[in-house]
mmCIF file of C-alpha atoms in Angstrom:
data_model
loop_
_atom_site.group_PDB
_atom_site.id
_atom_site.type_symbol
_atom_site.label_atom_id
_atom_site.label_comp_id
_atom_site.label_asym_id
_atom_site.label_seq_id
_atom_site.Cartn_x
_atom_site.Cartn_y
_atom_site.Cartn_z
ATOM 1 C CA MET F 172 77.502 135.435 70.456
ATOM 2 C CA GLY F 173 80.168 133.008 71.603
ATOM 3 C CA ILE F 174 83.836 133.706 71.845
ATOM 4 C CA PHE F 175 84.657 131.653 68.733
ATOM 5 C CA ASP F 176 81.735 132.838 66.578
ATOM 6 C CA PHE F 177 84.162 134.862 64.427
ATOM 7 C CA ARG F 178 85.164 131.571 62.804
ATOM 8 C CA ASP F 179 81.631 130.984 61.522
ATOM 9 C CA PRO F 180 81.072 133.344 58.537
ATOM 10 C CA SER F 181 77.290 133.352 59.075
ATOM 11 C CA LYS F 182 77.725 134.842 62.571
ATOM 12 C CA ARG F 183 80.138 137.615 61.610
ATOM 13 C CA LYS F 184 78.952 141.195 61.476
ATOM 14 C CA LYS F 185 78.440 142.198 57.884
ATOM 15 C CA GLN F 186 80.273 145.290 56.689
ATOM 16 C CA SER F 187 77.973 147.611 54.810
ATOM 17 C CA THR F 188 79.714 148.968 51.761
ATOM 18 C CA PRO F 189 78.915 152.532 50.741
ATOM 19 C CA ILE F 190 76.319 152.881 48.022
ATOM 20 C CA SER F 191 77.324 154.567 44.790
ATOM 21 C CA VAL F 192 74.776 156.217 42.516
ATOM 22 C CA GLU F 193 76.019 157.222 39.066
ATOM 23 C CA CYS F 194 73.622 159.168 36.876
ATOM 24 C CA THR F 195 74.434 159.373 33.174
ATOM 25 C CA ALA F 196 72.406 161.038 30.445
ATOM 26 C CA THR F 197 70.503 157.802 29.823
ATOM 27 C CA GLU F 198 70.783 155.604 32.939
ATOM 28 C CA ILE F 199 71.181 155.341 36.685
ATOM 29 C CA PHE F 200 73.652 152.865 38.117
ATOM 30 C CA LEU F 201 73.152 151.750 41.700
ATOM 31 C CA ASN F 202 76.373 150.051 42.811
ATOM 32 C CA ASN F 203 77.356 149.602 39.152
ATOM 33 C CA THR F 204 74.029 147.933 38.292
ATOM 34 C CA SER F 205 71.774 149.735 35.834
ATOM 35 C CA ILE F 206 68.278 150.460 37.122
ATOM 36 C CA SER F 207 65.374 152.281 35.556
ATOM 37 C CA PHE F 208 62.242 153.740 37.044
ATOM 38 C CA PRO F 209 59.714 152.551 37.781
ATOM 39 C CA THR F 210 61.744 149.775 39.367
ATOM 40 C CA ASN F 211 60.666 146.936 41.623
ATOM 41 C CA TYR F 212 61.550 145.421 44.959
ATOM 42 C CA THR F 213 63.285 142.412 43.398
ATOM 43 C CA VAL F 214 65.742 144.656 41.526
ATOM 44 C CA LEU F 215 66.493 146.683 44.669
ATOM 45 C CA LYS F 216 66.774 143.560 46.805
ATOM 46 C CA ASN F 217 69.356 142.112 44.383
ATOM 47 C CA ILE F 218 71.468 145.280 44.757
ATOM 48 C CA LEU F 219 70.860 146.353 48.378
ATOM 49 C CA GLY F 220 69.736 143.107 49.999
ATOM 50 C CA GLU F 221 66.472 142.580 51.850
ATOM 51 C CA ALA F 222 64.877 145.713 53.258
ATOM 52 C CA SER F 223 65.566 146.070 56.985
ATOM 53 C CA ARG F 224 61.932 146.935 57.592
ATOM 54 C CA ILE F 225 58.716 147.057 55.604
ATOM 55 C CA GLU F 226 56.124 149.214 57.356
ATOM 56 C CA PRO F 227 52.573 150.187 56.428
ATOM 57 C CA ILE F 228 51.688 153.859 56.053
ATOM 58 C CA LYS F 229 48.608 154.652 58.112
ATOM 59 C CA ASN F 230 45.336 155.157 56.249
ATOM 60 C CA THR F 231 46.811 154.177 52.856
ATOM 61 C CA ASN F 232 47.619 151.047 50.883
ATOM 62 C CA ASN F 233 51.278 152.112 50.735
ATOM 63 C CA LYS F 234 54.199 150.488 52.478
ATOM 64 C CA VAL F 235 57.633 151.895 53.186
ATOM 65 C CA TYR F 236 60.669 149.770 52.360
ATOM 66 C CA LEU F 237 63.624 150.861 54.507
ATOM 67 C CA TRP F 238 67.269 149.910 54.150
ATOM 68 C CA ASP F 239 68.395 151.201 57.557
ATOM 69 C CA ASP F 240 72.129 150.587 57.129
ATOM 70 C CA PHE F 241 72.232 152.537 53.871
ATOM 71 C CA GLY F 242 69.912 155.443 54.727
ATOM 72 C CA ILE F 243 67.547 154.603 51.861
ATOM 73 C CA TYR F 244 63.823 154.216 51.661
ATOM 74 C CA CYS F 245 61.044 153.849 49.140
ATOM 75 C CA SER F 246 57.283 154.060 49.615
ATOM 76 C CA THR F 247 54.843 152.393 47.266
ATOM 77 C CA ALA F 248 51.475 150.685 47.078
ATOM 78 C CA ASN F 249 52.875 148.124 44.648
ATOM 79 C CA PRO F 250 56.340 146.547 45.122
ATOM 80 C CA ASP F 251 56.416 145.876 41.372
ATOM 81 C CA LYS F 252 56.148 149.601 40.621
ATOM 82 C CA MET F 253 58.513 151.657 42.782
ATOM 83 C CA LEU F 254 58.688 155.182 41.407
ATOM 84 C CA MET F 255 61.362 156.752 43.602
ATOM 85 C CA LEU F 256 64.189 156.185 46.062
ATOM 86 C CA LEU F 257 64.911 158.609 48.868
ATOM 87 C CA LEU F 258 68.543 158.834 50.020
ATOM 88 C CA VAL F 259 68.297 160.374 53.502
ATOM 89 C CA GLU F 260 71.447 162.325 54.365
ATOM 90 C CA ASP F 261 70.144 163.714 57.659
ATOM 91 C CA ASN F 262 67.454 161.689 59.385
ATOM 92 C CA ARG F 263 66.836 164.338 62.054
ATOM 93 C CA TYR F 264 64.346 166.053 59.737
ATOM 94 C CA GLY F 265 60.741 164.921 59.395
ATOM 95 C CA LEU F 266 60.753 163.136 56.063
ATOM 96 C CA GLY F 267 58.183 160.487 56.941
ATOM 97 C CA HIS F 268 59.513 157.084 57.899
ATOM 98 C CA GLN F 269 63.200 157.338 58.713
ATOM 99 C CA PRO F 270 66.043 154.919 58.084
ATOM 100 C CA LEU F 271 68.073 154.429 61.258
ATOM 101 C CA LYS F 272 71.304 155.615 59.611
ATOM 102 C CA ASN F 273 72.080 158.408 57.186
ATOM 103 C CA PHE F 274 72.988 157.857 53.548
ATOM 104 C CA GLU F 275 76.769 158.109 53.301
ATOM 105 C CA GLY F 276 77.229 156.971 49.731
ATOM 106 C CA ASN F 277 78.255 158.910 46.669
ATOM 107 C CA VAL F 278 75.970 160.419 44.052
ATOM 108 C CA SER F 279 77.502 161.607 40.812
ATOM 109 C CA ILE F 280 76.019 163.070 37.667
ATOM 110 C CA ASP F 281 77.926 162.604 34.422
ATOM 111 C CA GLY F 282 81.074 161.689 36.356
ATOM 112 C CA LYS F 283 81.056 164.713 38.687
ATOM 113 C CA PRO F 284 79.758 165.110 42.261
ATOM 114 C CA MET F 285 76.042 165.858 42.342
ATOM 115 C CA ALA F 286 76.528 169.321 43.864
ATOM 116 C CA GLU F 287 78.704 170.359 40.926
ATOM 117 C CA ASN F 288 76.469 169.023 38.178
ATOM 118 C CA ILE F 289 72.811 168.900 39.253
ATOM 119 C CA GLN F 290 72.056 172.079 37.303
ATOM 120 C CA ASN F 291 72.883 170.155 34.087
ATOM 121 C CA VAL F 292 70.081 167.612 34.588
ATOM 122 C CA ASP F 293 67.410 168.628 32.126
ATOM 123 C CA ILE F 294 63.830 167.436 31.751
ATOM 124 C CA ASP F 295 64.712 165.053 28.911
ATOM 125 C CA ARG F 296 66.489 162.490 31.106
ATOM 126 C CA PRO F 297 64.603 159.242 31.783
ATOM 127 C CA TYR F 298 64.777 159.934 35.518
ATOM 128 C CA MET F 299 64.467 162.869 37.860
ATOM 129 C CA ILE F 300 66.858 163.793 40.655
ATOM 130 C CA ARG F 301 66.092 166.427 43.286
ATOM 131 C CA SER F 302 67.695 167.780 46.429
ATOM 132 C CA ILE F 303 65.408 168.045 49.430
ATOM 133 C CA ILE F 304 66.378 171.159 51.342
ATOM 134 C CA LYS F 305 65.461 171.936 54.955
ATOM 135 C CA GLU F 306 66.832 174.976 56.773
ATOM 136 C CA GLN F 307 69.131 175.731 53.806
ATOM 137 C CA LYS F 308 70.745 172.288 54.028
ATOM 138 C CA GLN F 309 70.419 169.300 51.699
ATOM 139 C CA VAL F 310 68.913 166.578 53.888
ATOM 140 C CA ALA F 311 67.920 164.036 51.234
ATOM 141 C CA ILE F 312 68.124 163.211 47.550
ATOM 142 C CA ALA F 313 65.121 161.920 45.610
ATOM 143 C CA ILE F 314 65.831 159.827 42.525
ATOM 144 C CA GLY F 315 63.058 158.398 40.448
ATOM 145 C CA TRP F 316 60.668 158.213 37.556
ATOM 146 C CA ASN F 317 60.395 161.186 35.216
ATOM 147 C CA PRO F 318 56.735 161.263 34.152
ATOM 148 C CA GLY F 319 57.467 163.780 31.386
ATOM 149 C CA VAL F 320 59.528 161.344 29.302
#
């Protein structure tokens, strides 16, 4: 990086904006863009950008798509059928492949913070949302396809 590279927009460090996840009774909005599950890599790439890494999972046909700057990953055998996103809030816990950074975005349910409203998510929503708890601490949030609907 040269001393005057700041003048060239393509050489500037990109600021990663926090990710917002808004769950309503009928939809999920990822950075104000409606998504539904199963989703696909093209939809996620249009919202989050290219995955930082795509890694194979040993002894399976699955690959893990990691967005390191956002603390998000998804594993799937088929990039056209992604069933779930994992928002990793604490990557010190063994949750499989780890994004390099933690998820620092906002997740709200029906306009309220997730912690205040997760109990109101019933089985009739077109998606599921779950806290992943380790040592009595929420370390990740899983959002994805609800097979019961």
